[in-house]
Tab-separated table of C-alpha atoms and ligand atoms in Angstrom:
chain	number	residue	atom	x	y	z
A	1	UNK	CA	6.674	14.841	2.540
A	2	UNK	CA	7.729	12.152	0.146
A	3	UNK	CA	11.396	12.547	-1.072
A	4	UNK	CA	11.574	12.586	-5.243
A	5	UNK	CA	12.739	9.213	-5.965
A	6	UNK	CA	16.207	9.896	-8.217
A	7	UNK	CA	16.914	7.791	-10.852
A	8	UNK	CA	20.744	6.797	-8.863
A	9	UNK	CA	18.438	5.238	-6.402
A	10	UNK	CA	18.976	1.219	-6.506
A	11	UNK	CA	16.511	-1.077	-7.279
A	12	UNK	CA	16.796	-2.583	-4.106
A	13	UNK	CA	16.002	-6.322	-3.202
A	14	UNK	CA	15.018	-7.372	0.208
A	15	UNK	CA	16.517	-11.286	0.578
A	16	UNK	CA	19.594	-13.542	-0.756
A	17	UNK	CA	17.571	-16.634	-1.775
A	18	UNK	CA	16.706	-18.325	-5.082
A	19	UNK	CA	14.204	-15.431	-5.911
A	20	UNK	CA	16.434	-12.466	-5.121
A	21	UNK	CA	19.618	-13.851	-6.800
A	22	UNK	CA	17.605	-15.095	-9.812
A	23	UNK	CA	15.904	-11.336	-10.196
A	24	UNK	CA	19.450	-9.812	-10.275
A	25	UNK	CA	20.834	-12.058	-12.729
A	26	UNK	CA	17.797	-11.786	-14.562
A	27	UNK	CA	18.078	-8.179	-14.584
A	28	UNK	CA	21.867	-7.903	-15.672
A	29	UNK	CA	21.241	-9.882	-18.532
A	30	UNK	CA	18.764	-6.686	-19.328
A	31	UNK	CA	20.841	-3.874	-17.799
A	32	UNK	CA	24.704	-4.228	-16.823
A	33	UNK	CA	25.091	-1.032	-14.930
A	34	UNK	CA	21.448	0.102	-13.513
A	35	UNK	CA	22.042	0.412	-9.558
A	36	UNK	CA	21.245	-2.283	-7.576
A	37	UNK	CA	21.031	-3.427	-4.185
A	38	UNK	CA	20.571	-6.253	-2.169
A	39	UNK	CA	19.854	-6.863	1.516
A	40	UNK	CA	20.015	-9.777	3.030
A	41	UNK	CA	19.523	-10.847	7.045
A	42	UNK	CA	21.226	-13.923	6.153
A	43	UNK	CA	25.497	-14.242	4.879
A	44	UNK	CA	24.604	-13.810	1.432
A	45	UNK	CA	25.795	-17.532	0.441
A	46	UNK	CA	24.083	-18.338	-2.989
A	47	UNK	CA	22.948	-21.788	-2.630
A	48	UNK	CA	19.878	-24.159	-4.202
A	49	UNK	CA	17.605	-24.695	-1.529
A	50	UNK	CA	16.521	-27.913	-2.845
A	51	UNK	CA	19.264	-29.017	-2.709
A	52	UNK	CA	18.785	-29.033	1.729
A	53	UNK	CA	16.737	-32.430	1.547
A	54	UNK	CA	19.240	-34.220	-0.521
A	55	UNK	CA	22.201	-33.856	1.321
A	56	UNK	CA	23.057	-36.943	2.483
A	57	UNK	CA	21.890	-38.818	-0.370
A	58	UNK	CA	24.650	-36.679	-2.742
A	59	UNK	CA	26.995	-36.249	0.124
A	60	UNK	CA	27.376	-32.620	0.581
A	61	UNK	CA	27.717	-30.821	3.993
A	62	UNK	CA	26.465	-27.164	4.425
A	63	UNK	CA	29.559	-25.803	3.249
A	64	UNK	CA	29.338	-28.081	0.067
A	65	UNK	CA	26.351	-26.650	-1.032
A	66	UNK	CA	27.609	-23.339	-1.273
A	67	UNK	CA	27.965	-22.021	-4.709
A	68	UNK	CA	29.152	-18.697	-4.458
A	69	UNK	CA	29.249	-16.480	-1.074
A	70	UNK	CA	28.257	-13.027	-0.945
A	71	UNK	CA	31.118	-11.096	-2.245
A	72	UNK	CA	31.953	-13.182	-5.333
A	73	UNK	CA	28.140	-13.048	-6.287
A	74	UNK	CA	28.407	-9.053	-5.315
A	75	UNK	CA	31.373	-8.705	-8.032
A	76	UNK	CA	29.225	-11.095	-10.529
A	77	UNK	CA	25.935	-8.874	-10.333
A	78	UNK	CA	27.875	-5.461	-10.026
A	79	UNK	CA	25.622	-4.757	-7.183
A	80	UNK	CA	26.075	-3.740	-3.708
A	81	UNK	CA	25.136	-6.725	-0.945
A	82	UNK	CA	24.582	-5.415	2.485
A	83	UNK	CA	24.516	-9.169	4.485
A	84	UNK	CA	23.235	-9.867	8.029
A	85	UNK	CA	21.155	-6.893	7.731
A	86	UNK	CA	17.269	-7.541	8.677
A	87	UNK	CA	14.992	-5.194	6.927
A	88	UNK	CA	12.686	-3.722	10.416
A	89	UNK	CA	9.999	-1.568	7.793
A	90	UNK	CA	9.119	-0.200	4.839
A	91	UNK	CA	7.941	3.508	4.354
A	92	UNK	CA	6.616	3.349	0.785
A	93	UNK	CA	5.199	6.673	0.514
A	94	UNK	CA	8.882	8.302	0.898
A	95	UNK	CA	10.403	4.743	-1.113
A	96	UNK	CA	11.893	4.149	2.006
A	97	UNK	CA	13.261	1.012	3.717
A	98	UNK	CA	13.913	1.309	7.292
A	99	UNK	CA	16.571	-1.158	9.160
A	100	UNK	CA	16.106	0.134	12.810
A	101	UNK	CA	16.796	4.164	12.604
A	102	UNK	CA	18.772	3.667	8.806
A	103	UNK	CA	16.382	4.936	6.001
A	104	UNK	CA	17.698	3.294	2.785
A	105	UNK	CA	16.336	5.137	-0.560
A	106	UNK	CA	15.365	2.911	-3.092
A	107	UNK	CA	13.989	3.671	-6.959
A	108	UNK	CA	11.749	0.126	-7.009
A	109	UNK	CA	12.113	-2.516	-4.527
A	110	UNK	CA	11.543	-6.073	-4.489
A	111	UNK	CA	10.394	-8.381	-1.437
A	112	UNK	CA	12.185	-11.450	-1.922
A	113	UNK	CA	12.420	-12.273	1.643
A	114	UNK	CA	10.911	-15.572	1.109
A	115	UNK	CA	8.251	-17.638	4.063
A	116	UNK	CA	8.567	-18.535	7.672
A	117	UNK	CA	8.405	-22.046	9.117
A	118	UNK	CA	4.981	-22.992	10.758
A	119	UNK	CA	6.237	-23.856	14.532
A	120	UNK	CA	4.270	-25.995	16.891
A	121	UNK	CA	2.710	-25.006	19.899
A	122	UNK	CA	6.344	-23.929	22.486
A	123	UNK	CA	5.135	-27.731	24.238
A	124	UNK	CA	6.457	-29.209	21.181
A	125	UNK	CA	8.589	-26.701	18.726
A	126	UNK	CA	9.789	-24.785	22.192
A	127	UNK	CA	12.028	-27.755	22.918
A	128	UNK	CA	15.847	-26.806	21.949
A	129	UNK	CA	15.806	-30.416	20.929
A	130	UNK	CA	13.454	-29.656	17.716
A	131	UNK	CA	15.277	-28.491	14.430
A	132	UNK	CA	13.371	-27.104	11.267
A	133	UNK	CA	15.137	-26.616	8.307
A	134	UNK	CA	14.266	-23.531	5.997
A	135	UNK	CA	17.735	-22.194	5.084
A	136	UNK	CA	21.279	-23.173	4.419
A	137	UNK	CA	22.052	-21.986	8.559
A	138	UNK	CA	19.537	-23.987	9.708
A	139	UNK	CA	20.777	-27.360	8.092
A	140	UNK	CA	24.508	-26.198	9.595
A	141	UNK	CA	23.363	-26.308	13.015
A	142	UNK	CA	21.194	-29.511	12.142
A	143	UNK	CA	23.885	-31.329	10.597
A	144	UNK	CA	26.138	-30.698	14.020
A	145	UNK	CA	23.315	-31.513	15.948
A	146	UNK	CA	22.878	-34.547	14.733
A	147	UNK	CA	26.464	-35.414	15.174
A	148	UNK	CA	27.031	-38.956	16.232
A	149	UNK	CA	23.102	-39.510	16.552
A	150	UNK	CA	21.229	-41.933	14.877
A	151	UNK	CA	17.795	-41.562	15.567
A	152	UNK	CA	15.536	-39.332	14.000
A	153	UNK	CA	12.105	-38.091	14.653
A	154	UNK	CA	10.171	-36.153	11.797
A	155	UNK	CA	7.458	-34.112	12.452
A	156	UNK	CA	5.529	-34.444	9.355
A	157	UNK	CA	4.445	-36.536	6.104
A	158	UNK	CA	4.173	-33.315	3.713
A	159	UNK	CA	7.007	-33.201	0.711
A	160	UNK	CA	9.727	-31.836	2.508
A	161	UNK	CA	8.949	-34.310	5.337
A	162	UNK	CA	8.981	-36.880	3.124
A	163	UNK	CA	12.062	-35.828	1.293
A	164	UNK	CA	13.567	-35.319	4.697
A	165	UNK	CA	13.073	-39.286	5.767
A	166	UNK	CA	14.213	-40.539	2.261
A	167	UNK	CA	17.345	-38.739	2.626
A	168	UNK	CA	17.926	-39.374	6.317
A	169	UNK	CA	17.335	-42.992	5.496
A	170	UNK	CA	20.049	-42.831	2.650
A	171	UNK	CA	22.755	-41.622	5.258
A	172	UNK	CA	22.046	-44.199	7.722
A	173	UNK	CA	19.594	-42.520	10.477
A	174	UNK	CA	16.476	-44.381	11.711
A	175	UNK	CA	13.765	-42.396	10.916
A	176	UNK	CA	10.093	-42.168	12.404
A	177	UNK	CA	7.440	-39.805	10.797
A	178	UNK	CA	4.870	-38.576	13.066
A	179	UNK	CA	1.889	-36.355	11.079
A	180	UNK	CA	-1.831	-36.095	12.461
A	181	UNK	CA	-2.554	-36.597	8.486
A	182	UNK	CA	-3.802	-40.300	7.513
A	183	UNK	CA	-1.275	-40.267	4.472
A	184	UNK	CA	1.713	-38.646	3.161
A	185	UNK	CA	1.265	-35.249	1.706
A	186	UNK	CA	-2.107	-34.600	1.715
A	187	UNK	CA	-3.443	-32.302	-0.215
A	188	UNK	CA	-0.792	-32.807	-2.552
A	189	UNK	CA	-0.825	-36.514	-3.680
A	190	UNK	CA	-4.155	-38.607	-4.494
A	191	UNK	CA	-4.444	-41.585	-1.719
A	192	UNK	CA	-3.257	-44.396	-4.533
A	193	UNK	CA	0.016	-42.009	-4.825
A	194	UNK	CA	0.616	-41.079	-1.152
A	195	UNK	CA	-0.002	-44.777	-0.732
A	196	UNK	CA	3.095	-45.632	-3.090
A	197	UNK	CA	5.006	-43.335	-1.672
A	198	UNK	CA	4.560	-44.587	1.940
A	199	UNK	CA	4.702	-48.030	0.837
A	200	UNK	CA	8.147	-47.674	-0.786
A	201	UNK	CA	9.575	-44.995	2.282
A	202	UNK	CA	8.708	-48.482	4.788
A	203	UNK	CA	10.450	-50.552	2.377
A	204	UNK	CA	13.536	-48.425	2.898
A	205	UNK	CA	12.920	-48.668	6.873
A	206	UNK	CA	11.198	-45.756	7.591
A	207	UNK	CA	8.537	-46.336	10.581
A	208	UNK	CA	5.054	-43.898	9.932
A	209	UNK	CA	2.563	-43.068	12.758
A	210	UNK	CA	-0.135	-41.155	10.893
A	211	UNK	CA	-2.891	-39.807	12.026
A	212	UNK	CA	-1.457	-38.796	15.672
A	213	UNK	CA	-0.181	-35.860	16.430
A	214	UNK	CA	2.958	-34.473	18.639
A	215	UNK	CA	1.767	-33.221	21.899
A	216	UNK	CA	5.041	-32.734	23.510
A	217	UNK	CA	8.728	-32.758	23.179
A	218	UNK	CA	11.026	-33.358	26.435
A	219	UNK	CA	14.690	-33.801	27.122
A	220	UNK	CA	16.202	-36.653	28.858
A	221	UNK	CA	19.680	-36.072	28.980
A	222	UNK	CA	21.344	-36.806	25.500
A	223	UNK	CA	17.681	-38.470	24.502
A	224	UNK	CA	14.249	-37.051	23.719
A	225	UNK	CA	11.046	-38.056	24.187
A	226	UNK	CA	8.344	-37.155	21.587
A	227	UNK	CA	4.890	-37.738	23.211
A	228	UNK	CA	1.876	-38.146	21.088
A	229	UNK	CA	-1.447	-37.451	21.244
A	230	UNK	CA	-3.016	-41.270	21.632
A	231	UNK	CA	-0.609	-41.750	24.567
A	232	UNK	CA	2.134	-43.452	22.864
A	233	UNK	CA	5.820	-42.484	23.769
A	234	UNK	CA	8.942	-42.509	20.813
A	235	UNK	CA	12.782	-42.035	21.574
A	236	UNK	CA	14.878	-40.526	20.102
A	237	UNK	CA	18.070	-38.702	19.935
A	238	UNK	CA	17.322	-35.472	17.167
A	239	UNK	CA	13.618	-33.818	16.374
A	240	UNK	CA	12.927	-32.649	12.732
A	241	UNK	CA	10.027	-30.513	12.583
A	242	UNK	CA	9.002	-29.752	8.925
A	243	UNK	CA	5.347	-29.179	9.275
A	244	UNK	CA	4.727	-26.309	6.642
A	245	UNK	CA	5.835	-22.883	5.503
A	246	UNK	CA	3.840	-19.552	5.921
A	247	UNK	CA	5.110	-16.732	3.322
A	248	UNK	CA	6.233	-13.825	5.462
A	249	UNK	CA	3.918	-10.976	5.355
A	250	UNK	CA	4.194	-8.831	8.717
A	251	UNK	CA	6.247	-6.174	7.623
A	252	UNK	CA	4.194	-5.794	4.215
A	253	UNK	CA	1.015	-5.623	6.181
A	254	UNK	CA	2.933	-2.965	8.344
A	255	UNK	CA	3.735	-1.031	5.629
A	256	UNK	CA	-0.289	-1.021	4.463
A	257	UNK	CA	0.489	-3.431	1.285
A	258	UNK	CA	-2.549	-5.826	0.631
A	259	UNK	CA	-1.658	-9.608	2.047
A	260	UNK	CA	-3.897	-12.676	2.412
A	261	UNK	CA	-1.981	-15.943	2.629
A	262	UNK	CA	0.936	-14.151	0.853
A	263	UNK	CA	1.819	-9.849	-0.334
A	264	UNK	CA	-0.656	-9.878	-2.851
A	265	UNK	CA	0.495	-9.046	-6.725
A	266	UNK	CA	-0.653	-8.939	-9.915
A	267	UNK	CA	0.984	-10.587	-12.661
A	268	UNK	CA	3.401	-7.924	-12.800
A	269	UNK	CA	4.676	-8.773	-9.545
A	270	UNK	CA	3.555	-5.486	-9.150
A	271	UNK	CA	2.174	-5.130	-5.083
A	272	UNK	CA	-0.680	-2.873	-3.875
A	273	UNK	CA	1.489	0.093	-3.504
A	274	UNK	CA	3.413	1.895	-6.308
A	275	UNK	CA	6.961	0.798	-6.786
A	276	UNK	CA	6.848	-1.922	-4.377
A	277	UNK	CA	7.213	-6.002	-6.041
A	278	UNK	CA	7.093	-9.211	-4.250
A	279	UNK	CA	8.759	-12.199	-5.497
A	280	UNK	CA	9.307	-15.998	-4.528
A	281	UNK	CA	7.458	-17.138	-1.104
A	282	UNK	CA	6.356	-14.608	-0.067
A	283	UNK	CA	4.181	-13.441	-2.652
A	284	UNK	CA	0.867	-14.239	-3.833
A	285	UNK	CA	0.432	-13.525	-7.441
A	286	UNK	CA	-2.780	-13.369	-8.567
A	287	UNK	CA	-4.638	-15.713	-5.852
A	288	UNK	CA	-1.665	-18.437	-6.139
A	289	UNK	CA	1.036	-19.097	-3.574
A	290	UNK	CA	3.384	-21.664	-5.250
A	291	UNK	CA	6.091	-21.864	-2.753
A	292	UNK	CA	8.147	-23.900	-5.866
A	293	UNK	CA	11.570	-23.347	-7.943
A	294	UNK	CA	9.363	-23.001	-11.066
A	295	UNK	CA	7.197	-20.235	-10.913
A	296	UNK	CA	9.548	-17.862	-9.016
A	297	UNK	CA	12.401	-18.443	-12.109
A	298	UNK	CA	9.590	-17.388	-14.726
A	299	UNK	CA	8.229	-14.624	-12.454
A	300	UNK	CA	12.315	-13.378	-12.123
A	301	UNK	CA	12.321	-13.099	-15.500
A	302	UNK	CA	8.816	-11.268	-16.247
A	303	UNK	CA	10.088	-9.116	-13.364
A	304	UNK	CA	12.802	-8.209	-14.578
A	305	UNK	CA	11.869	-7.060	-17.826
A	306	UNK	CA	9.390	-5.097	-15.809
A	307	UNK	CA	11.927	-3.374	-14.078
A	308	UNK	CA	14.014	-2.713	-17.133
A	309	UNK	CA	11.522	-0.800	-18.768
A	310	UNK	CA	9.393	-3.182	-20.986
A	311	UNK	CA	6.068	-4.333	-18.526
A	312	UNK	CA	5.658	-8.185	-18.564
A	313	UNK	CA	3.252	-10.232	-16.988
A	314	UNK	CA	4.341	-13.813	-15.823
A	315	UNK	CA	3.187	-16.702	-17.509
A	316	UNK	CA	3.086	-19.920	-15.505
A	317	UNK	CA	2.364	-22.844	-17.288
A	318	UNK	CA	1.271	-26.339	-15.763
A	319	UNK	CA	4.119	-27.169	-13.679
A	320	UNK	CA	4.974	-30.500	-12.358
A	321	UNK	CA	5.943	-30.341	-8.979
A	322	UNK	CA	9.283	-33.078	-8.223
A	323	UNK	CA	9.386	-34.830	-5.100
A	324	UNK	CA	13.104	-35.928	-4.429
A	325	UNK	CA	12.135	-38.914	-2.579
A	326	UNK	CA	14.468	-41.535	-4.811
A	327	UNK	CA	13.161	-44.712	-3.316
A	328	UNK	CA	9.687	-43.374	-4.962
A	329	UNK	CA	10.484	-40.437	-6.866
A	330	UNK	CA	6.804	-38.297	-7.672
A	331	UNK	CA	5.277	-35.524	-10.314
A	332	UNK	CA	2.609	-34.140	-9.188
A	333	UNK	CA	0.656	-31.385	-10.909
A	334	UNK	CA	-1.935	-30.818	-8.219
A	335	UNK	CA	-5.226	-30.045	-9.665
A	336	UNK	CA	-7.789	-27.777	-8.137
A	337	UNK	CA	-10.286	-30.233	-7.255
A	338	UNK	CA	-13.856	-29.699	-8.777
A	339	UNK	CA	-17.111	-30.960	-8.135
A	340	UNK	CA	-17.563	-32.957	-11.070
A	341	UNK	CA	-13.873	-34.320	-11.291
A	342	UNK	CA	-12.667	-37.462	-10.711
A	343	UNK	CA	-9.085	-39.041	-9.986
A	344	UNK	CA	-8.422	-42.601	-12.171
A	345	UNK	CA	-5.480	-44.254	-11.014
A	346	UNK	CA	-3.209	-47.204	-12.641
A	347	UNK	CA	-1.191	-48.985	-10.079
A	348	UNK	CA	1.526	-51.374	-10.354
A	349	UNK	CA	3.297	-52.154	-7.451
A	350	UNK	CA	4.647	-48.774	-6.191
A	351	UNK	CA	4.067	-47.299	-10.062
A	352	UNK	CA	1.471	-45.395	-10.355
A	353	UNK	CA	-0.602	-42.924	-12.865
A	354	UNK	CA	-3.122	-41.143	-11.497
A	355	UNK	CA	-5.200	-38.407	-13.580
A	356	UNK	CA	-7.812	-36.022	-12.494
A	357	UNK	CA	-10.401	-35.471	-15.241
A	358	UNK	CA	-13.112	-32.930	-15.146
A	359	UNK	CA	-17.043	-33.923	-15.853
A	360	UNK	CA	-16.172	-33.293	-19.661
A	361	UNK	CA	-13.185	-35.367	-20.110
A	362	UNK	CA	-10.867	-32.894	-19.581
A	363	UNK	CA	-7.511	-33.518	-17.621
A	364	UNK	CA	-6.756	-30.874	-14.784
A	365	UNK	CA	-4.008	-32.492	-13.172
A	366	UNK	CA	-1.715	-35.888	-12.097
A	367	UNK	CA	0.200	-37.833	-9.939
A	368	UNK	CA	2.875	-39.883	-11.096
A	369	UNK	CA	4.928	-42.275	-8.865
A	370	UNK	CA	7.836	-44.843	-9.358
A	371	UNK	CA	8.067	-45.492	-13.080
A	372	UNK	CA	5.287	-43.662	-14.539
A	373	UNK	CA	6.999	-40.396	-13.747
A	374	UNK	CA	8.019	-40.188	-17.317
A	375	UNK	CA	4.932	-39.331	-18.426
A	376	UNK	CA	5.413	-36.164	-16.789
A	377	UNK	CA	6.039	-33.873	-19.698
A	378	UNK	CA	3.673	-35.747	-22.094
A	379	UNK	CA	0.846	-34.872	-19.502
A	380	UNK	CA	1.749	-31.215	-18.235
A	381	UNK	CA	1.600	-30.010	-21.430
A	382	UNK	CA	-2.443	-31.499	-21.749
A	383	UNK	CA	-3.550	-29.645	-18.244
A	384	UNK	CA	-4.001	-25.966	-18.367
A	385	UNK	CA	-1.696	-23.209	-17.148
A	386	UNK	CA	-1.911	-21.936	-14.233
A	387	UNK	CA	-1.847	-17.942	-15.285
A	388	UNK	CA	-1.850	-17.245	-18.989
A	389	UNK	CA	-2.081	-13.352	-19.521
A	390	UNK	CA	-5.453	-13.184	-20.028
A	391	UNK	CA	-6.494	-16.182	-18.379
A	392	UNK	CA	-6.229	-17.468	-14.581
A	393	UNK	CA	-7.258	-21.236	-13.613
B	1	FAD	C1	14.090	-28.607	2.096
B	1	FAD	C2	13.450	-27.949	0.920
B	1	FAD	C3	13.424	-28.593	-0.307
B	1	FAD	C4	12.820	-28.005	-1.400
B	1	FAD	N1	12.813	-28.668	-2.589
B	1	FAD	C5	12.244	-28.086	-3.663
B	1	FAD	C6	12.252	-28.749	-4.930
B	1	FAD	O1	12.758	-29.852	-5.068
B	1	FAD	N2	11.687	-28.108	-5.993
B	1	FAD	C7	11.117	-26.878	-5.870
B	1	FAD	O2	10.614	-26.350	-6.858
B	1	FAD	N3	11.084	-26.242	-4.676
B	1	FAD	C8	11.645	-26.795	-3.584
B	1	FAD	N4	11.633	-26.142	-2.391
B	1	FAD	C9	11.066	-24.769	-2.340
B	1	FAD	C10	12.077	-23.739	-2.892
B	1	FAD	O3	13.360	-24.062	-2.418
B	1	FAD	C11	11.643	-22.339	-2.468
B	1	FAD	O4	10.417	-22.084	-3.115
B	1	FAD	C12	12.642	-21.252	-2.844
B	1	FAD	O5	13.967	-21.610	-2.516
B	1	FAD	C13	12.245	-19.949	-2.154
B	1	FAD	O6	13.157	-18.953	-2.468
B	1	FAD	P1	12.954	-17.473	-1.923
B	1	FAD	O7	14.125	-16.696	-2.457
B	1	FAD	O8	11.587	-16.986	-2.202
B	1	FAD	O9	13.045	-17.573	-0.325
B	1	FAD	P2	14.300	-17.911	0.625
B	1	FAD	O10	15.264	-18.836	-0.017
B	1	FAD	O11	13.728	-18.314	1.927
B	1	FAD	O12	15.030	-16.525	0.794
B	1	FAD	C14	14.550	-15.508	1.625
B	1	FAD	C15	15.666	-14.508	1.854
B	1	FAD	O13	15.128	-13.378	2.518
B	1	FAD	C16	15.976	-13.013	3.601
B	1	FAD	N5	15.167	-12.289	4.568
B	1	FAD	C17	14.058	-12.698	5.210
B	1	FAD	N6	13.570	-11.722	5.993
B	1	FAD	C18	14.388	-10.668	5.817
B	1	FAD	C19	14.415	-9.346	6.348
B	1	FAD	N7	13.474	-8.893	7.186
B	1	FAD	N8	15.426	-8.517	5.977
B	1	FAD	C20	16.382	-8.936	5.110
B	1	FAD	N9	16.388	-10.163	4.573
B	1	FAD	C21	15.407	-11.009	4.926
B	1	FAD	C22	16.548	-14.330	4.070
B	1	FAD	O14	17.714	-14.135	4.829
B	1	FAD	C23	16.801	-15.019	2.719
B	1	FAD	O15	18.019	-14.578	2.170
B	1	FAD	C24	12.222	-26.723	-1.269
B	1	FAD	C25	12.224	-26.065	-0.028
B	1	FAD	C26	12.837	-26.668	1.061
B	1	FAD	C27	12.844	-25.964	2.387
């Protein structure tokens, strides 16, 4: 039988990352003293996850990029933080969450536990040699493993790729970029821009081999070998592979909450099941997974003013999406490409403006390289939001 949900039960918030921390200070602006709790399988360390690809270019360590750890944000928020505790279930029906045999009562509760990397087939992402990078522990054991190495070997041209080889190139490394794609970040950046982008990344000294893909990964003694798929053989001494992110949906889908790429929400955050939100990367609000700092700060906010009694759906704007690649720095608003639109690009050099206009004229999106990223504003605020409240695009 379900248990009567009290109104002492926490609002309880499954992960430590931008999302969850950003809900809880969200929510004490609203309510000093309402019960909260988060859990967290990680230490609890606030930190900007951005700030991961640009750590050699500002000259920060792991440690460096802490900003508060888990206690001093624990005495901030006036909420309890239960760290290096993994979340195994969730009983909704009796507002339940289950690590191993514990059952935790909660009043609402908020999945903030953020996406998976995509790994490799074990041939390639099996190899102890291969590193990805999705959290502030993860770029620890990278930055000792690269130690006294100097030669890199990225596995893939998408942004964080990207932002991966500009930065690696800033402290020194020799970086190669392997992707199956023919450019860099498809799907993100028009040809003409992903062109500039490349263009500018060789400049620096990064090498590119597009369009092949890893096959296999193999140790030779302090050296690795990264074979590819047309037969050709790199060395090197550290594998980065940074080849996508997945939102993390298992244990929602375990639980009976409705997932497709990501926990499906409304605008409200609000999941399939009653008293159950999803927030950040893991969620899928409305048909739109924007793994981005951007839309999980406004959807914080709309959240909580949901959970402090006043229902608000999230607004999201056209937001530009910032590559930190500083040799070649990019806005992108990607558009959602239509039958009748058409890109129409302006390039100087590695500068370029590139707009997508529907049949009528109108403009749906852009790509902005070099110089012409400060047109960034002046054209977000012409292409249409992504979620208004009445209105999705
Ligand atoms: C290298 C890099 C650079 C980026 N740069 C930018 C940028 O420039 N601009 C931008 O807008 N976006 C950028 N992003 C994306 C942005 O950082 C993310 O969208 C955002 O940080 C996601 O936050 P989150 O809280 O949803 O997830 P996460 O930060 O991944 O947090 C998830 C939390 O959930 C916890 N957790 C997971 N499973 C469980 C469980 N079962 N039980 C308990 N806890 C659990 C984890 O320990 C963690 O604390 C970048 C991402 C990366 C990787």
């Amino acid at each position: 039988m379900a248990e009567a949900v009290t109104d002492q039960a926490p609002v309880v918030i499954i992960g430590s990352g931008l999302a969850g921390y950003t809900l809880a200070r969200e929510i004490r602006k609203r309510d000093a003293s309402q019960p909260l709790m988060m859990i967290t399988a990680d230490d609890g360390a606030s930190y900007s996850k951005p700030m991961l690809s640009t750590g050699f270019t500002k000259g920060k360590t792991a440690d460096e990029l802490v900003q508060a750890d888990a206690g001093a944000m624990a005495e901030q928020l006036n909420m309890e933080i239960r760290t290096h505790t993994r979340v195994t279930g969730i009983d909704p029906g009796a507002h339940n969450v289950l690590i191993g045999d514990e059952r935790l009562h909660y009043r609402q509760l908020v999945l903030a536990w953020g996406a998976d990397v995509i790994r490799l087939p074990d041939a390639v992402s099996g190899s102890l040699a291969v590193s990805s990078i999705n959290d502030l522990e993860d770029y620890r054991r990278f930055r000792q493993r690269l130690g006294g190495h100097r030669r890199v070997i990225l596995l893939g041209a998408g942004l964080i790729g990207c932002e991966y080889a500009n930065d690696l190139r800033n402290g020194g490394y020799d970086v190669t970029v392997v992707a199956p794609s023919e450019q860099v970040m498809p799907g993100l950046l028009p040809e003409v821009a992903a062109s500039a982008v490349q263009a500018a990344l060789e400049a620096e000294g990064v090498t590119f081999h597009l369009g092949v893909a890893a096959e296999a990964v193999r140790e030779e003694g302090e050296a690795v070998q990264v074979h590819l798929n047309d037969g050709a053989m790199l060395q090197g001494d550290v594998v980065v592979s940074a080849v996508g992110l997945r939102p993390r949906t298992r244990l929602a889908a375990d639980a009976s909450l409705a997932v497709n790429q990501g926990i499906l929400t409304d605008r409200l955050m609000a999941t399939s099941v009653p008293d159950v939100y999803a927030l950040g990367d893991c969620a899928e609000v409305e048909g739109h997974v924007l793994m981005y700092v951007m839309p999980l700060m406004a959807s914080a906010r709309a959240l909580a003013a949901t959970l402090t009694g006043e229902p608000t759906p999230v607004q999201w704007g056209a937001m530009p999406v910032v590559v930190k690649t500083p040799c070649c720095p990019v806005a992108v608003v990607p558009p959602e490409l239509t039958e009748d639109g058409v890109w129409e690009a302006e390039r100087e050099g590695n500068n370029v403006r590139a707009v997508y206009r529907s049949g009528t004229g109108a403009l749906l999106g852009f790509a902005l390289t070099g110089d012409r990223v400060i047109e960034k504003q002046a054209l977000a605020r012409e292409v249409p939001p992504v979620l208004t409240p009445s209105v999705a695009r």
